[in-house]
Backbone as ProteinMPNN parsed JSONL, in Angstrom:
{"seq_chain_A": "XXXXXXXXXXXXXXXXXXXXXXXXXXXXXXXXXXXXXXXXXXXXXXXXXXXXXXXXXXXXXXXXXXXXXXXXXXXXXXXXXXXXXXXXXXXXXXXXXXXXXXXXXXXXXXXXXXXXXXXXXXXXXXXXXXXXXXXXXXXXXXXXXXXXXXXXXXXXXXXXXXXXXXXXXXXXXXXXXXXXXXXXXXXXXXXX", "coords_chain_A": {"N_chain_A": [[-3.93, -17.401, -10.91], [-3.063, -14.273, -9.522], [-1.675, -13.004, -6.499], [-3.06, -11.114, -3.604], [-1.359, -8.52, -2.308], [-0.507, -6.696, 0.264], [1.303, -3.736, 0.428], [3.564, -1.8, 1.909], [5.47, 0.994, 3.107], [7.243, 1.307, 6.227], [7.885, 2.71, 9.563], [10.331, 2.029, 12.168], [8.736, 2.196, 14.486], [6.311, 1.412, 13.643], [4.685, 3.125, 12.092], [3.062, 4.466, 9.162], [2.8, 6.883, 8.064], [3.588, 10.237, 9.005], [2.623, 12.561, 11.692], [0.046, 15.035, 11.366], [-1.145, 14.688, 8.888], [-2.46, 15.615, 5.836], [-4.474, 16.6, 2.888], [-2.528, 18.254, 1.467], [-0.191, 17.632, 2.697], [0.36, 14.767, 2.374], [1.77, 12.515, 3.307], [2.055, 13.113, 5.922], [4.0, 14.91, 8.569], [7.394, 14.45, 8.146], [6.862, 12.038, 6.948], [7.695, 11.52, 4.325], [10.218, 10.439, 4.397], [9.881, 7.737, 4.712], [9.782, 6.794, 2.216], [12.064, 7.219, 0.798], [13.736, 5.286, -0.148], [12.929, 4.54, -2.585], [12.036, 6.714, -4.011], [12.178, 9.726, -6.089], [13.154, 11.942, -4.598], [15.222, 10.957, -3.089], [18.672, 10.326, -2.623], [19.653, 9.115, -4.798], [18.438, 7.232, -7.835], [16.65, 4.117, -7.228], [18.603, 1.124, -6.944], [19.926, -2.177, -7.398], [18.797, -4.446, -4.924], [16.689, -2.779, -4.078], [15.739, -1.645, -6.474], [14.936, -3.932, -7.7], [12.794, -4.801, -6.066], [11.02, -2.648, -6.215], [10.441, -2.854, -8.99], [9.06, -5.173, -9.053], [6.779, -4.405, -7.562], [5.699, -2.341, -9.199], [4.921, -4.063, -11.23], [2.366, -5.021, -10.699], [-1.016, -6.081, -11.294], [-3.507, -4.842, -10.764], [-4.99, -2.568, -8.483], [-5.934, -2.144, -5.02], [-7.339, 0.044, -2.74], [-7.889, 2.295, -0.153], [-9.981, 5.262, 0.662], [-8.69, 6.922, 2.35], [-6.026, 6.583, 1.47], [-6.03, 7.378, -1.221], [-7.239, 10.004, -1.43], [-5.463, 11.848, -0.167], [-3.494, 11.619, -2.127], [-4.484, 12.907, -4.368], [-6.288, 11.209, -5.778], [-4.561, 9.815, -7.45], [-4.572, 11.091, -9.777], [-6.311, 9.547, -11.329], [-4.811, 7.422, -12.32], [-2.626, 4.699, -11.721], [0.341, 2.962, -11.523], [0.641, 2.682, -14.292], [-1.785, 2.394, -15.787], [-3.387, 0.226, -14.741], [-6.386, -1.349, -13.475], [-8.127, 0.197, -10.807], [-9.429, -0.135, -7.647], [-11.351, 1.217, -5.302], [-12.03, 1.342, -1.879], [-14.89, 2.475, -0.307], [-17.374, 3.941, 1.746], [-18.709, 6.061, 1.251], [-20.137, 8.535, -0.999], [-18.464, 9.327, -3.958], [-16.649, 12.115, -5.334], [-17.8, 14.121, -8.131], [-15.758, 14.469, -10.011], [-14.097, 12.4, -9.754], [-15.392, 10.26, -10.88], [-14.965, 10.658, -13.573], [-12.765, 9.213, -14.283], [-11.819, 6.382, -15.847], [-10.473, 4.161, -14.93], [-10.945, 3.859, -12.337], [-12.897, 2.272, -9.933], [-15.26, 2.353, -7.49], [-16.137, 0.835, -4.529], [-17.967, -0.713, -1.786], [-17.511, -3.023, -0.586], [-14.99, -5.07, 0.535], [-14.405, -7.824, -0.041], [-15.673, -8.178, -2.592], [-14.383, -6.181, -3.974], [-11.773, -7.124, -3.912], [-12.159, -9.616, -5.303], [-12.831, -8.619, -7.831], [-10.513, -7.186, -8.555], [-8.635, -9.178, -8.562], [-9.597, -10.736, -10.697], [-9.329, -8.991, -12.712], [-6.478, -8.505, -12.725], [-5.398, -10.885, -13.553], [-2.937, -13.162, -14.034], [-1.084, -11.632, -12.669], [-0.034, -9.877, -9.598], [-2.132, -8.252, -7.083], [-2.019, -5.073, -5.9], [-2.333, -4.19, -2.652], [-3.172, -1.377, -0.783], [-2.791, 0.91, 1.839], [-3.935, 1.819, 5.142], [-6.67, 1.429, 5.953], [-7.677, -0.274, 3.899], [-5.871, -2.341, 4.306], [-6.6, -3.279, 6.872], [-9.325, -3.996, 6.444], [-9.103, -5.95, 4.42], [-7.515, -7.972, 5.712], [-9.102, -8.637, 7.779], [-11.31, -9.584, 6.584], [-10.286, -11.89, 5.395], [-9.21, -12.017, 2.763], [-6.574, -11.218, 2.03], [-3.605, -12.202, 0.96], [-0.742, -11.874, 1.205], [1.711, -9.903, 2.959], [3.794, -7.262, 2.359], [6.482, -5.438, 3.755], [8.345, -2.64, 3.931], [10.736, -1.885, 5.732], [11.828, 0.818, 7.35], [14.677, 2.396, 8.82], [13.871, 4.499, 10.835], [12.289, 6.59, 13.326], [9.194, 7.774, 13.662], [7.461, 8.553, 15.786], [4.77, 9.651, 15.962], [1.663, 9.565, 14.175], [0.08, 7.668, 11.595], [-0.518, 4.388, 12.338], [0.156, 1.157, 10.833], [-1.482, -1.183, 11.296], [-3.519, -0.056, 12.699], [-6.355, -0.102, 14.704], [-7.133, -2.634, 14.1], [-8.239, -4.587, 15.746], [-8.646, -7.199, 18.281], [-8.389, -9.808, 17.405], [-6.204, -12.438, 16.819], [-3.704, -12.685, 14.176], [-1.69, -14.589, 12.08], [1.444, -15.031, 10.565], [3.883, -16.027, 7.926], [7.163, -15.655, 7.445], [8.51, -15.11, 4.323], [10.387, -13.752, 2.775], [13.289, -11.833, 3.266], [15.291, -9.306, 2.719], [17.991, -7.086, 2.493], [18.225, -3.663, 1.649], [19.791, -0.592, 0.41], [19.236, 1.641, 3.01], [16.831, 0.339, 3.878], [14.91, -2.592, 4.967], [13.408, -5.193, 3.321], [10.564, -6.908, 3.801], [8.699, -9.883, 3.488], [5.651, -11.625, 3.951], [3.576, -14.519, 4.198], [0.098, -14.674, 4.591], [-1.223, -16.477, 7.179], [-3.378, -16.835, 8.838]], "CA_chain_A": [[-4.342, -16.211, -10.514], [-2.081, -13.682, -8.752], [-1.928, -12.896, -5.001], [-3.224, -9.923, -2.991], [-0.212, -8.227, -1.54], [-0.325, -5.427, 0.971], [2.704, -3.251, 0.265], [3.633, -0.468, 2.744], [6.713, 1.287, 3.892], [6.877, 1.556, 7.68], [9.019, 3.129, 10.348], [10.579, 1.091, 13.182], [7.722, 2.263, 15.494], [4.95, 0.933, 13.097], [3.933, 4.235, 11.352], [3.111, 4.54, 7.625], [2.8, 8.31, 7.745], [3.787, 10.99, 10.174], [1.524, 13.33, 12.226], [-0.371, 16.157, 10.543], [-1.448, 14.212, 7.494], [-3.535, 16.426, 5.1], [-4.288, 16.52, 1.483], [-1.276, 19.037, 1.072], [0.928, 16.872, 3.406], [-0.151, 13.379, 2.307], [2.486, 11.462, 4.199], [2.303, 13.755, 7.254], [5.266, 15.45, 8.868], [8.532, 13.584, 8.065], [6.635, 10.805, 6.329], [8.391, 11.215, 3.159], [11.411, 9.62, 4.798], [9.614, 6.306, 4.488], [9.809, 6.427, 0.779], [13.34, 7.633, 0.222], [14.452, 4.071, -0.697], [12.658, 4.342, -4.099], [11.576, 8.001, -4.703], [13.099, 10.595, -6.842], [13.794, 12.791, -3.67], [16.255, 10.32, -2.406], [19.925, 10.799, -3.187], [19.821, 8.428, -6.179], [17.387, 6.244, -8.054], [16.897, 2.854, -6.517], [19.404, 0.25, -7.664], [20.185, -3.42, -6.724], [17.643, -5.047, -4.3], [15.703, -1.856, -4.079], [15.165, -1.533, -7.754], [14.157, -5.191, -8.027], [11.543, -4.742, -5.298], [10.205, -1.619, -6.891], [10.047, -3.381, -10.331], [7.879, -6.165, -8.711], [5.708, -3.595, -7.06], [5.226, -1.801, -10.379], [4.379, -5.067, -12.052], [1.082, -5.503, -10.28], [-1.99, -5.932, -12.339], [-4.596, -4.078, -10.23], [-4.712, -1.983, -7.075], [-7.113, -2.009, -4.111], [-6.906, 1.01, -1.777], [-8.976, 3.087, 0.562], [-10.114, 6.621, 0.427], [-7.695, 7.546, 3.165], [-4.84, 6.616, 0.729], [-6.061, 8.088, -2.512], [-7.612, 11.421, -1.302], [-4.293, 12.84, 0.022], [-2.748, 11.562, -3.33], [-5.223, 13.453, -5.513], [-6.793, 9.961, -6.465], [-3.576, 9.494, -8.385], [-5.04, 11.679, -11.165], [-7.014, 8.581, -12.107], [-4.048, 6.438, -12.769], [-1.602, 4.298, -10.888], [1.012, 1.821, -12.154], [0.619, 2.578, -15.756], [-3.106, 2.055, -16.547], [-4.126, -0.969, -14.262], [-7.599, -1.014, -12.883], [-8.052, 0.668, -9.397], [-10.626, -0.446, -6.881], [-11.326, 2.076, -4.028], [-12.94, 1.087, -0.876], [-15.489, 3.619, 0.346], [-18.726, 3.861, 2.077], [-19.453, 7.443, 1.013], [-20.188, 8.902, -2.409], [-17.291, 10.001, -4.483], [-16.863, 13.44, -6.06], [-18.115, 13.894, -9.589], [-14.554, 14.562, -10.857], [-13.437, 11.015, -9.711], [-16.177, 9.404, -11.758], [-14.441, 10.709, -14.872], [-11.586, 8.461, -14.562], [-12.341, 5.071, -16.203], [-9.694, 3.064, -14.276], [-11.342, 3.791, -11.004], [-14.116, 1.763, -9.509], [-15.467, 2.615, -6.046], [-16.97, -0.268, -4.016], [-17.974, -0.689, -0.352], [-17.204, -4.351, 0.059], [-13.698, -5.555, 0.286], [-14.391, -9.076, -0.781], [-16.049, -7.89, -4.008], [-13.245, -5.309, -4.524], [-10.625, -8.06, -4.127], [-12.405, -10.521, -6.329], [-12.814, -7.952, -9.141], [-9.245, -6.796, -8.764], [-7.894, -10.445, -8.959], [-10.048, -11.111, -11.99], [-8.696, -7.862, -13.559], [-5.019, -8.617, -12.725], [-5.075, -12.169, -14.106], [-1.798, -13.828, -13.333], [-0.31, -10.559, -11.805], [-0.488, -9.592, -8.194], [-2.988, -7.142, -6.713], [-1.36, -4.262, -4.841], [-3.304, -3.583, -1.711], [-2.433, -0.189, -0.316], [-3.452, 1.819, 2.759], [-4.31, 1.315, 6.476], [-8.052, 0.999, 5.978], [-7.732, -1.431, 3.059], [-5.13, -3.541, 4.873], [-7.35, -3.838, 8.033], [-10.482, -4.573, 5.951], [-8.727, -7.191, 3.681], [-6.999, -8.889, 6.62], [-10.168, -9.044, 8.615], [-12.159, -10.478, 5.747], [-9.663, -13.106, 4.958], [-8.952, -11.919, 1.405], [-5.287, -10.697, 2.036], [-2.673, -13.268, 0.726], [0.609, -11.569, 1.599], [2.116, -8.629, 3.423], [5.207, -6.846, 2.086], [6.778, -4.287, 4.414], [9.673, -1.863, 3.728], [11.072, -1.375, 7.087], [12.891, 2.027, 7.187], [15.28, 2.658, 10.061], [13.616, 5.772, 11.442], [11.235, 6.62, 14.319], [8.349, 8.948, 13.451], [6.902, 8.991, 17.019], [3.367, 9.804, 15.844], [1.173, 9.504, 12.82], [-0.868, 6.604, 11.425], [0.025, 3.087, 12.358], [-0.279, 0.349, 9.768], [-2.571, -2.084, 11.639], [-4.33, 0.582, 13.656], [-7.853, -0.436, 14.756], [-7.467, -4.01, 13.493], [-9.004, -5.424, 16.667], [-7.958, -8.083, 19.068], [-8.331, -11.159, 16.865], [-4.796, -12.657, 16.3], [-3.402, -13.113, 12.84], [-0.453, -15.33, 12.102], [2.136, -14.786, 9.283], [5.034, -16.798, 7.772], [8.189, -14.897, 6.62], [8.956, -15.716, 3.027], [11.527, -13.052, 2.37], [14.074, -10.83, 4.222], [16.454, -8.823, 2.031], [18.488, -5.747, 2.898], [18.592, -2.758, 0.566], [20.21, 0.69, 1.055], [18.157, 2.379, 3.786], [15.498, -0.308, 4.039], [14.836, -3.97, 4.912], [12.291, -5.627, 2.605], [10.162, -8.224, 4.504], [7.511, -10.341, 2.895], [4.979, -12.543, 4.865], [2.304, -15.025, 3.747], [-0.852, -14.609, 5.679], [-1.655, -17.827, 7.482], [-4.742, -16.664, 9.508]], "C_chain_A": [[-3.241, -15.545, -9.577], [-2.581, -13.52, -7.252], [-2.329, -11.389, -4.794], [-2.176, -9.658, -2.046], [-0.352, -6.813, -0.995], [1.075, -5.005, 0.79], [2.758, -1.829, 0.899], [5.112, -0.305, 3.157], [6.397, 1.671, 5.237], [8.071, 1.777, 8.436], [9.169, 1.99, 11.477], [9.468, 1.098, 14.271], [6.338, 2.042, 14.836], [4.13, 2.095, 12.344], [4.158, 4.208, 9.858], [3.05, 5.941, 7.214], [3.027, 8.976, 9.073], [2.53, 11.719, 10.634], [1.203, 14.496, 11.281], [-0.59, 15.758, 9.106], [-2.709, 15.053, 7.045], [-3.467, 16.209, 3.713], [-2.956, 17.193, 1.02], [0.02, 18.449, 1.697], [0.59, 15.402, 3.623], [0.463, 12.293, 3.138], [2.683, 12.024, 5.569], [3.777, 14.302, 7.499], [6.406, 14.404, 8.839], [8.131, 12.278, 7.328], [7.188, 10.474, 4.963], [9.624, 10.393, 3.263], [11.192, 8.154, 4.606], [9.772, 5.811, 3.087], [11.128, 6.825, -0.029], [14.005, 6.469, -0.493], [14.099, 3.935, -2.205], [12.216, 5.678, -4.743], [12.656, 8.921, -5.272], [13.743, 11.725, -5.853], [14.813, 12.157, -2.859], [17.594, 10.724, -3.086], [20.22, 10.2, -4.607], [18.587, 7.567, -6.503], [17.66, 4.88, -7.421], [17.786, 1.897, -7.465], [19.457, -1.16, -6.855], [18.791, -4.012, -6.292], [16.456, -4.004, -4.308], [14.888, -1.688, -5.375], [14.448, -2.785, -8.13], [12.764, -5.198, -7.258], [10.516, -3.809, -5.878], [9.663, -2.093, -8.197], [8.905, -4.348, -9.956], [6.601, -5.385, -8.369], [5.018, -3.027, -8.31], [4.579, -2.753, -11.346], [2.965, -5.583, -11.744], [-0.052, -5.224, -11.341], [-3.258, -5.244, -11.973], [-4.251, -3.615, -8.934], [-6.097, -1.924, -6.422], [-6.638, -1.07, -3.031], [-8.223, 1.627, -1.235], [-8.89, 4.597, 0.248], [-8.985, 7.407, 1.207], [-6.236, 7.625, 2.492], [-4.936, 7.493, -0.507], [-6.507, 9.491, -2.416], [-6.42, 12.291, -1.168], [-3.418, 12.829, -1.295], [-3.479, 12.115, -4.448], [-5.884, 12.263, -6.306], [-5.851, 9.585, -7.563], [-3.812, 10.001, -9.732], [-5.7, 10.547, -12.026], [-6.147, 7.489, -12.649], [-2.953, 6.018, -11.755], [-0.967, 3.054, -11.465], [0.711, 1.612, -13.643], [-0.652, 2.008, -16.346], [-3.738, 0.695, -15.974], [-5.411, -0.439, -13.646], [-7.382, -0.722, -11.359], [-9.278, 0.504, -8.817], [-10.548, 0.281, -5.598], [-12.391, 1.578, -3.105], [-13.469, 2.284, -0.246], [-16.844, 3.44, 0.616], [-19.622, 5.199, 1.775], [-19.348, 7.616, -0.581], [-18.984, 9.639, -2.831], [-17.644, 11.218, -5.238], [-17.059, 13.138, -7.498], [-16.921, 13.794, -10.372], [-13.852, 13.232, -10.809], [-14.109, 10.071, -10.643], [-15.802, 9.63, -13.169], [-13.375, 9.784, -15.259], [-11.874, 6.946, -14.818], [-11.625, 3.85, -15.539], [-10.156, 2.824, -12.926], [-12.688, 3.224, -10.75], [-14.2, 1.839, -8.014], [-16.49, 1.576, -5.567], [-16.872, -0.071, -2.494], [-17.672, -1.914, 0.349], [-15.883, -4.836, -0.366], [-13.639, -6.815, -0.382], [-14.609, -8.952, -2.248], [-14.93, -7.043, -4.692], [-12.05, -6.377, -4.872], [-10.876, -8.968, -5.238], [-12.284, -9.857, -7.752], [-11.384, -7.556, -9.511], [-8.407, -8.1, -9.231], [-8.32, -10.881, -10.424], [-9.372, -10.156, -13.054], [-7.216, -8.081, -13.795], [-4.624, -9.898, -13.459], [-4.015, -12.974, -13.337], [-0.865, -12.866, -12.512], [-0.849, -10.433, -10.479], [-1.389, -8.376, -8.19], [-2.3, -6.353, -5.626], [-2.512, -3.784, -3.914], [-2.528, -2.464, -0.855], [-3.329, 0.625, 0.676], [-3.837, 1.093, 4.037], [-5.675, 0.719, 6.48], [-8.132, -0.355, 5.063], [-7.053, -2.537, 3.638], [-6.043, -4.141, 6.065], [-8.583, -4.542, 7.385], [-10.128, -5.969, 5.203], [-8.272, -8.267, 4.665], [-8.194, -9.532, 7.38], [-11.195, -10.014, 7.902], [-11.594, -11.714, 5.208], [-9.28, -13.034, 3.502], [-7.489, -11.303, 1.092], [-4.404, -11.953, 1.949], [-1.35, -13.09, 1.437], [0.792, -10.109, 2.078], [3.615, -8.381, 3.125], [5.382, -5.541, 2.771], [8.146, -3.835, 4.086], [9.959, -1.231, 4.945], [12.237, -0.32, 7.057], [13.453, 2.338, 8.623], [15.129, 4.105, 10.637], [12.434, 5.597, 12.383], [10.444, 7.876, 13.997], [7.707, 9.438, 14.707], [5.389, 9.22, 17.11], [3.059, 9.613, 14.362], [0.088, 8.376, 12.707], [-0.184, 5.258, 11.46], [-0.669, 2.122, 11.35], [-1.527, -0.429, 10.167], [-3.527, -1.379, 12.78], [-5.849, 0.22, 13.554], [-8.153, -1.794, 14.256], [-8.253, -4.889, 14.477], [-8.077, -6.348, 17.397], [-7.63, -9.457, 18.499], [-6.861, -11.368, 16.34], [-4.796, -13.02, 14.804], [-1.943, -13.645, 12.768], [0.143, -15.137, 10.54], [3.394, -15.629, 9.191], [6.072, -15.866, 6.987], [8.648, -15.702, 5.444], [10.172, -14.994, 2.295], [12.018, -12.047, 3.211], [15.274, -10.384, 3.478], [16.699, -7.336, 2.494], [18.755, -4.937, 1.589], [19.181, -1.504, 1.3], [19.042, 1.433, 1.703], [16.88, 1.672, 4.149], [15.698, -1.875, 4.157], [13.392, -4.35, 4.379], [11.924, -6.939, 3.32], [8.838, -8.537, 3.745], [6.983, -11.533, 3.631], [3.826, -13.113, 4.103], [1.41, -15.073, 4.936], [-1.331, -16.001, 5.949], [-3.061, -17.841, 8.133], [-5.109, -15.24, 9.819]], "O_chain_A": [[-2.548, -16.296, -8.891], [-3.706, -13.856, -6.88], [-2.02, -10.528, -5.617], [-2.011, -10.389, -1.069], [-0.314, -5.845, -1.755], [1.987, -5.811, 0.972], [2.108, -0.873, 0.476], [5.84, -1.243, 3.482], [5.373, 2.317, 5.459], [9.138, 1.231, 8.153], [8.281, 1.161, 11.676], [9.281, 0.072, 14.925], [5.316, 2.434, 15.4], [2.952, 1.902, 12.042], [5.259, 3.969, 9.362], [3.245, 6.204, 6.027], [2.727, 8.419, 10.129], [1.468, 11.53, 10.041], [2.051, 14.883, 10.477], [-0.215, 16.501, 8.199], [-3.742, 15.166, 7.706], [-2.466, 15.652, 3.262], [-2.313, 16.602, 0.152], [1.137, 18.742, 1.271], [0.53, 14.866, 4.73], [-0.169, 11.338, 3.591], [3.441, 11.443, 6.345], [4.65, 14.12, 6.651], [6.27, 13.447, 9.601], [9.016, 11.454, 7.096], [7.158, 9.332, 4.506], [10.027, 9.724, 2.312], [12.132, 7.394, 4.372], [9.877, 4.617, 2.807], [11.226, 6.762, -1.254], [14.8, 6.706, -1.403], [14.833, 3.323, -2.981], [12.043, 5.719, -5.962], [13.842, 8.854, -4.947], [14.727, 12.363, -6.226], [15.287, 12.806, -1.927], [17.556, 11.441, -4.086], [20.942, 10.767, -5.427], [17.804, 7.214, -5.621], [18.807, 4.553, -7.12], [17.636, 1.952, -8.686], [19.026, -1.195, -5.703], [17.826, -4.083, -7.054], [15.316, -4.405, -4.539], [13.66, -1.605, -5.408], [13.432, -2.723, -8.823], [11.734, -5.573, -7.818], [9.334, -4.126, -6.013], [8.518, -1.78, -8.522], [7.844, -4.276, -10.576], [5.508, -5.693, -8.845], [3.813, -3.231, -8.457], [3.782, -2.342, -12.189], [2.444, -6.459, -12.434], [0.0, -4.276, -12.124], [-4.084, -5.061, -12.867], [-3.346, -4.14, -8.285], [-7.152, -1.722, -7.022], [-5.601, -1.345, -2.427], [-9.341, 1.503, -1.734], [-7.923, 5.109, -0.317], [-8.449, 8.406, 0.728], [-5.402, 8.472, 2.813], [-4.021, 8.263, -0.802], [-6.16, 10.228, -3.338], [-6.275, 13.301, -1.857], [-2.717, 13.798, -1.588], [-3.081, 11.78, -5.564], [-5.997, 12.409, -7.523], [-6.312, 9.055, -8.573], [-3.339, 9.449, -10.726], [-5.655, 10.581, -13.256], [-6.657, 6.654, -13.396], [-2.422, 6.857, -11.027], [-1.693, 2.147, -11.872], [0.557, 0.492, -14.131], [-0.606, 1.228, -17.297], [-4.547, 0.086, -16.675], [-5.526, 0.746, -13.333], [-6.534, -1.351, -10.726], [-10.257, 0.964, -9.405], [-9.666, -0.052, -4.806], [-13.541, 1.409, -3.508], [-12.713, 3.083, 0.308], [-17.533, 2.82, -0.194], [-20.825, 5.361, 1.98], [-18.599, 6.941, -1.287], [-18.514, 10.518, -2.108], [-18.761, 11.374, -5.73], [-16.607, 12.129, -8.04], [-16.949, 13.09, -11.381], [-13.078, 12.924, -11.715], [-13.47, 9.156, -11.162], [-16.267, 8.855, -14.005], [-13.101, 9.585, -16.442], [-12.19, 6.298, -13.82], [-12.097, 2.715, -15.585], [-9.871, 1.78, -12.339], [-13.63, 3.714, -11.371], [-13.269, 1.415, -7.328], [-17.575, 1.457, -6.136], [-15.961, 0.562, -1.961], [-17.569, -1.989, 1.574], [-15.658, -5.007, -1.564], [-12.835, -6.933, -1.306], [-13.874, -9.512, -3.062], [-14.624, -7.232, -5.869], [-11.499, -6.418, -5.972], [-10.001, -9.158, -6.082], [-11.736, -10.431, -8.693], [-11.053, -7.584, -10.697], [-7.61, -8.041, -10.168], [-7.496, -11.32, -11.227], [-8.937, -10.579, -14.125], [-6.725, -7.879, -14.905], [-3.503, -9.941, -13.966], [-4.192, -13.383, -12.189], [0.012, -13.31, -11.771], [-1.985, -10.822, -10.208], [-1.417, -7.585, -9.133], [-2.024, -6.882, -4.549], [-3.464, -3.114, -4.316], [-1.429, -2.667, -0.337], [-4.469, 0.967, 0.361], [-4.044, -0.12, 4.021], [-5.852, -0.399, 6.962], [-8.619, -1.39, 5.519], [-7.545, -3.659, 3.527], [-6.19, -5.358, 6.184], [-8.856, -5.67, 7.795], [-10.813, -6.974, 5.388], [-8.629, -9.427, 4.459], [-8.272, -10.744, 7.58], [-11.772, -10.963, 8.434], [-12.305, -12.529, 4.62], [-9.005, -14.121, 2.995], [-7.254, -10.915, -0.053], [-4.479, -12.751, 2.883], [-0.877, -13.97, 2.157], [0.085, -9.208, 1.626], [4.515, -9.114, 3.537], [4.632, -4.6, 2.514], [9.048, -4.665, 3.977], [9.487, -0.127, 5.218], [13.4, -0.607, 6.776], [12.653, 2.522, 9.54], [16.112, 4.806, 10.879], [11.678, 4.63, 12.29], [11.006, 8.969, 14.06], [7.399, 10.627, 14.782], [4.785, 9.022, 18.164], [3.915, 9.518, 13.483], [-0.707, 8.181, 13.627], [0.695, 5.021, 10.632], [-1.86, 2.236, 11.059], [-2.537, -0.359, 9.467], [-4.168, -2.03, 13.606], [-6.471, 0.245, 12.492], [-9.314, -2.113, 14.0], [-8.879, -5.858, 14.05], [-6.865, -6.315, 17.185], [-6.757, -10.172, 18.991], [-6.364, -10.581, 15.534], [-5.756, -13.576, 14.271], [-1.07, -13.08, 13.427], [-0.566, -15.103, 9.534], [3.968, -15.953, 10.231], [5.726, -15.374, 5.913], [9.113, -16.834, 5.574], [10.825, -15.528, 1.399], [11.224, -11.387, 3.882], [16.29, -11.07, 3.589], [15.804, -6.55, 2.803], [19.368, -5.402, 0.628], [19.108, -1.353, 2.52], [18.046, 1.79, 1.073], [15.946, 2.287, 4.663], [16.587, -2.41, 3.494], [12.367, -3.905, 4.896], [12.708, -7.879, 3.452], [8.028, -7.668, 3.424], [7.771, -12.427, 3.942], [3.124, -12.37, 3.417], [1.785, -15.417, 6.056], [-1.81, -16.668, 5.032], [-3.818, -18.796, 7.959], [-6.185, -14.984, 10.36]]}, "name": "protein", "num_of_chains": 1, "seq": "XXXXXXXXXXXXXXXXXXXXXXXXXXXXXXXXXXXXXXXXXXXXXXXXXXXXXXXXXXXXXXXXXXXXXXXXXXXXXXXXXXXXXXXXXXXXXXXXXXXXXXXXXXXXXXXXXXXXXXXXXXXXXXXXXXXXXXXXXXXXXXXXXXXXXXXXXXXXXXXXXXXXXXXXXXXXXXXXXXXXXXXXXXXXXXXX"}
């Protein structure tokens, strides 16, 4: 069975999006900078290490995310990563137009969402994405790894990755540290 892997690009000051995050400005002011290492608005398509890391990310077999991630992204128009199942964590009812997308399942329990995502993914990893999903999965003990793409920029304000996680300590073991153009890719195994 695959692992559950939180995958986020993050600034040096710990933000995953800039201030003024709205549906029309999904990554907040200057937040797109965090994704230049792989996005088409960068100077060139990723190559080398960055292409390898992006290929691994795109090879995931299911996605678990929260509403705070999918709503600004337009629910990914019902698809993310070429047709893999998507499990969205939400305690509120979803809009009727979301229910039309067969790949999306909305659940309110992170352990159930992760179990169903792992079953659907088989031997492939489950991509965990978003601040709320990260906090919920880590707190519930269902997050296996954290992969951060550390971008050498400071946003100053916005949404922090582990904002609101609480005071309980969590320990991690570094399993990968590789440099790519404009980014350092860090991967950790969750120990506790």
